[in-house]
Amino acid sequence: MSDTATSAVDIKAQSRGQNLRFYGIWVIAAIVLIVLPMIFSSGGSLTSFSLIGISIIFALSYNILLGQTGLLSFGHAVHYGLGGFLAIHAMNAVIARGWSIPLPLIPLVGGVGGLAIAIVVGWVITKRAGTVFAMISLGIGELVASSSLILRSVFGGESGVTTNRTDLPQVFGWNFGPQIQIYYLIAFWLMISAIAMYALTRTPLGRICNAVRDNPERVEFIGYDPHVVRYLAYCFAGFFAGIAGGLSAINFEIANSAYLGAVQSGIVLFATFIGGTAYFFGPILGAILVTYLQLGLTSVTTVWQLYFGVIFIGIVMFAPGGIAGLLMMHRPLVRAGSLGLMIPAYLIALVPTVALACGVILAIEIIARQHLPADAQIINLLGIPFSATSPATWLTSVILIVGGYFVARLTWQRIADAWDRATTIARDRGYLA
Amino acid sequence: MSAAIEVQAVEKRFGNVRIIQDLNLSVAKGERHAVIGPNGAGKSTTFNLISGHIAPTSGEIRLNGEVISGLRPFEINRRGLSRSFQVTNVFARMTVWENVRCAVLWATGHRYAFWKNVDELPEVRRRTAEILEDIHLFHRRDIPAGLLTYAEQRELEIGITIAGGADVILLDEPTAGMSHAETERAVALIRRLTEGRTLVIVEHDMSVVFGLADRISVLVYGRVIASGTPEEIRGNPKVKEAYLGEEAH
Amino acid sequence: MLELIVISTLNGVLFGMLLFLLSSGLTVIFSMMGVLNFAHASFYMLGAFFGYQLTRWIGFWPALIIAPLLVGVVGMAVERYGLRATHKHGHVAELLLTFGLAFAIEEIVSMIWGKSPMDYRVPALLDFPAFTIFSTNYPAYKLFMLTVSVLIFLALLVVLKRTRIGLIVQAALTHPNMVAHLGHNVGRIFMLVFGVGSALAGVAGVIAGPALVTQSDMAALLGPILFVVIVFGGLGSLPGAFIASLVIGLVQTFAVALNGSLASAFGPLDPSLGPSVLSDIWNVTIAQIAPILPYVLLVLILIVRPLGLMGTRET
Ligand SMILES: Nc1ncnc2c1ncn2[C@@H]1O[C@H](COP(=O)(O)OP(=O)(O)O)[C@@H](O)[C@H]1O
Ligand SMILES: [Mg+2]
């Protein structure tokens, strides 16, 4: 590569090409969002899509902190929740005062709410990074959550504050009663927010956030105050989380203290991390998966949160790059054409691994059902009914776990070997550093 | 005209241990100044003091006549002083290109801007490309800095240091651990890049020091025992005894 | 009033000592391994539940010994098979691992024991009032708790000052980088320290279980306060953790005991506000704000002293 002479031009051309691909992706995303409800038009899927859209915005906002700036927050729901409450109060005020603010602008109010609290508490929180930041964010989260129960007139106590979104001024004849209209409202704000957050990663501030994540000490010697950088990142994260909260308030027509609690903060952390923090699309994958699991699992098991915990622990230990990281690991292999080596290994490993997982699921479900009434003692796994009280189920579970584990270990070794061969090829062909 | 760097009666203690005592150092504008001394003499600590990484226990440090002791590193950097680190200190997960570009951003006035596309800043792009070519890393620009070879990381370290265009450059053992050929290349690079600027360099390789420096200060046990031109230092009996003697075995 | 002060001081010191049983282990683990163990309060909960279960099977006194040992074993397993594998991914990953564990442990506990409070009783031997001051009977069990925590506190002091491992721990507290030079048995030392820290949390759980509520949310309730304690005291400082434990213990106990509100103190001046934020604040009792006081203290200390009360470490 002796392209030094044409360097600047070359870079420019390269970024042009990237730009084209970049706009292409956004156009496709917009088309998908528009077409999606036409294909899956049931009420259930519209509700799911709406929830997923909100959690994508929320998870992306969280990744401004975790992935971009290296800040692990345990209290991000504060911004989501306060955004939601401000949105609800704004809606009620619009209705009461007869202001001519239409519903589609309300998420912006939520964003302002999330931003406002970030501006106020952010300066203290972002003084320190690392573990201390994590603990302070947890403390602030608890502080706000507990305070919300005391300030009943603002937060409505346990029951929360409600509103009626159809009473707001209408635009283009939409009253935003039907879920499909809410879906399109969420999809609209999802596009705007995602583009804005992506753009943020490509600004000077966005890049310096990455630098602060990698090496805050060094940043001080290239002219930047890491505290200011963290603070600005925190404010942006708060703003977009507030938009998500505002959308949630519109979607449910209620805001309550669960919006800003520790569980909400934990779930967004799970979603972002499981999806993968190193790539912009990681949190999107994570939000889709976690929301989907949340909706799907709650109807089939009482211990869905345990499955979350287990998945999360597995990701932390074995794939800290999350799903996006796992996917992107294969990119050089695709380019080098050596992915084919991996596929048989994966397919072979799939069988015992699934067996192992089924054994674990069976064991968990048996234990989980001991407090449940007799009519809840049937475990339906892959279409096969198991009785939670029968010893045969226990036996099946043990056999699956033990047998699955020993066979799976062999196949995992096969994957590791195949991986070595595939990456060696990729390296030889120059697709891997 | 005031000196570029003026260190006056600076003392630094860690707990009860006095690592730097009564340190006085003056570096004129445009001068290439080498700081030499045995390991543990306090050379890196001196750099840490000047660049604001740590605050002196007492004494005063001036940059172009202005008192900078007590300021934070970024405040000092904005006043035109930049330093490198003895132990490579880059942005490991970011590409080489991003590493240098981040170091260019403040100086080109883009600061904390969140309304500009960083890829569409011609001045930034030009300077980044220039510096990458200078440090021979342009062809490696898309590699994460953490994956570079050791010598390449040392060059990147220099690149990040000079990228902001500071007038006063502090380099802490830039050639440590390099092979002979790599050292020669790095020295040529340093000579070229610091043309017209003030350079303070910590260096163990005496051929480099005597080839490059206009003036030399010798630091032993946290004190400057001698300061002068290479000839003066070569002839100084105290230096011979305390330092060069040990070098020469 | 005097009665309230005496009783609350006793209770506050007791709560503080319990907090210190937890925060001391957490601090030592953090100093040596750089990991803030988010699951530390979960070990406390495990102690309470193991204590409850073993008490039903074999009685309280054997449980008092065995339950903490079990918790210690769980802790060592977590270090050996979890943290050690995660170490290469950095401290954030380690913190996240313990966060996931805390989440999973809570779910597992409520899966096995259900979500309602356990009937974990004070042992008959200690179920009598120790003394009566003014009109309040002070339960013997609370004195027992106090004695146990003070004894452990003293034992810890002796271990720290007199044993080899204690010296290593002390050195690690002041020179965190030193731990890396311990050589080949560093893994064993980490596992041991983690095990002992968890076991201490387990002891706290076993003895606190009968006096407080043994329920699957007890870790989630105590955890955040525990982190306030160690950040407030200064991360990595044992004396800091001790002072902070007592301060938070006393503050919370007194706040819960005091029933006053602005309204009751300045009743006649009631500005007769409608239902508004101000009236909320006017009418809230000190007992109601007790849960948020630790966090208020946390924010205040960070504004005044960003490193915490006695902290010296930046990270
Ligand atoms: N932060 C610190 N705390 C305690 N001692 C330090 C610290 N930084 C440096 N020292 C000590 O100061 C002395 C000088 O170190 P340094 O400046 O790195 O020497 P040099 O760069 O000349 O080899 C060494 O003995 C070192 O151990
Ligand atoms: Mg040095």
mmCIF file with all atom_site columns, N, CA, C and O in Angstrom, chain A residues 43 45 90 176 317 320 360 419:
data_model
loop_
_atom_site.group_PDB
_atom_site.id
_atom_site.type_symbol
_atom_site.label_atom_id
_atom_site.label_alt_id
_atom_site.label_comp_id
_atom_site.label_asym_id
_atom_site.label_entity_id
_atom_site.label_seq_id
_atom_site.pdbx_PDB_ins_code
_atom_site.Cartn_x
_atom_site.Cartn_y
_atom_site.Cartn_z
_atom_site.occupancy
_atom_site.B_iso_or_equiv
_atom_site.pdbx_formal_charge
_atom_site.auth_seq_id
_atom_site.auth_comp_id
_atom_site.auth_asym_id
_atom_site.auth_atom_id
_atom_site.pdbx_PDB_model_num
ATOM 1  N N  . GLY A 1 43  ? -53.088 -6.748  16.626 1.00 0.00 ? 43  GLY A N  1
ATOM 2  C CA . GLY A 1 43  ? -52.923 -5.812  17.734 1.00 0.00 ? 43  GLY A CA 1
ATOM 3  C C  . GLY A 1 43  ? -51.724 -6.163  18.578 1.00 0.00 ? 43  GLY A C  1
ATOM 4  O O  . GLY A 1 43  ? -50.954 -5.291  18.985 1.00 0.00 ? 43  GLY A O  1
ATOM 5  N N  . SER A 1 45  ? -48.908 -7.683  17.721 1.00 0.00 ? 45  SER A N  1
ATOM 6  C CA . SER A 1 45  ? -47.602 -7.339  17.160 1.00 0.00 ? 45  SER A CA 1
ATOM 7  C C  . SER A 1 45  ? -47.405 -5.825  17.147 1.00 0.00 ? 45  SER A C  1
ATOM 8  O O  . SER A 1 45  ? -46.284 -5.351  17.351 1.00 0.00 ? 45  SER A O  1
ATOM 9  N N  . ALA A 1 90  ? -47.144 17.458  30.941 1.00 0.00 ? 90  ALA A N  1
ATOM 10 C CA . ALA A 1 90  ? -47.289 18.370  29.812 1.00 0.00 ? 90  ALA A CA 1
ATOM 11 C C  . ALA A 1 90  ? -48.585 18.076  29.063 1.00 0.00 ? 90  ALA A C  1
ATOM 12 O O  . ALA A 1 90  ? -49.338 18.986  28.699 1.00 0.00 ? 90  ALA A O  1
ATOM 13 N N  . PHE A 1 176 ? -54.607 9.699   17.477 1.00 0.00 ? 176 PHE A N  1
ATOM 14 C CA . PHE A 1 176 ? -53.671 8.855   18.218 1.00 0.00 ? 176 PHE A CA 1
ATOM 15 C C  . PHE A 1 176 ? -54.360 7.959   19.240 1.00 0.00 ? 176 PHE A C  1
ATOM 16 O O  . PHE A 1 176 ? -53.788 7.629   20.262 1.00 0.00 ? 176 PHE A O  1
ATOM 17 N N  . MET A 1 317 ? -19.409 -13.475 30.630 1.00 0.00 ? 317 MET A N  1
ATOM 18 C CA . MET A 1 317 ? -18.254 -14.359 30.793 1.00 0.00 ? 317 MET A CA 1
ATOM 19 C C  . MET A 1 317 ? -17.670 -14.826 29.467 1.00 0.00 ? 317 MET A C  1
ATOM 20 O O  . MET A 1 317 ? -16.461 -14.923 29.324 1.00 0.00 ? 317 MET A O  1
ATOM 21 N N  . PRO A 1 320 ? -18.107 -10.985 25.869 1.00 0.00 ? 320 PRO A N  1
ATOM 22 C CA . PRO A 1 320 ? -18.315 -9.627  26.383 1.00 0.00 ? 320 PRO A CA 1
ATOM 23 C C  . PRO A 1 320 ? -18.583 -8.600  25.280 1.00 0.00 ? 320 PRO A C  1
ATOM 24 O O  . PRO A 1 320 ? -18.954 -7.477  25.593 1.00 0.00 ? 320 PRO A O  1
ATOM 25 N N  . VAL A 1 360 ? -31.272 -27.659 31.551 1.00 0.00 ? 360 VAL A N  1
ATOM 26 C CA . VAL A 1 360 ? -31.226 -26.596 32.549 1.00 0.00 ? 360 VAL A CA 1
ATOM 27 C C  . VAL A 1 360 ? -32.608 -25.951 32.707 1.00 0.00 ? 360 VAL A C  1
ATOM 28 O O  . VAL A 1 360 ? -33.079 -25.718 33.830 1.00 0.00 ? 360 VAL A O  1
ATOM 29 N N  . TRP A 1 419 ? -12.301 -22.455 14.251 1.00 0.00 ? 419 TRP A N  1
ATOM 30 C CA . TRP A 1 419 ? -12.070 -21.015 14.331 1.00 0.00 ? 419 TRP A CA 1
ATOM 31 C C  . TRP A 1 419 ? -10.607 -20.692 14.039 1.00 0.00 ? 419 TRP A C  1
ATOM 32 O O  . TRP A 1 419 ? -10.299 -19.761 13.288 1.00 0.00 ? 419 TRP A O  1
#
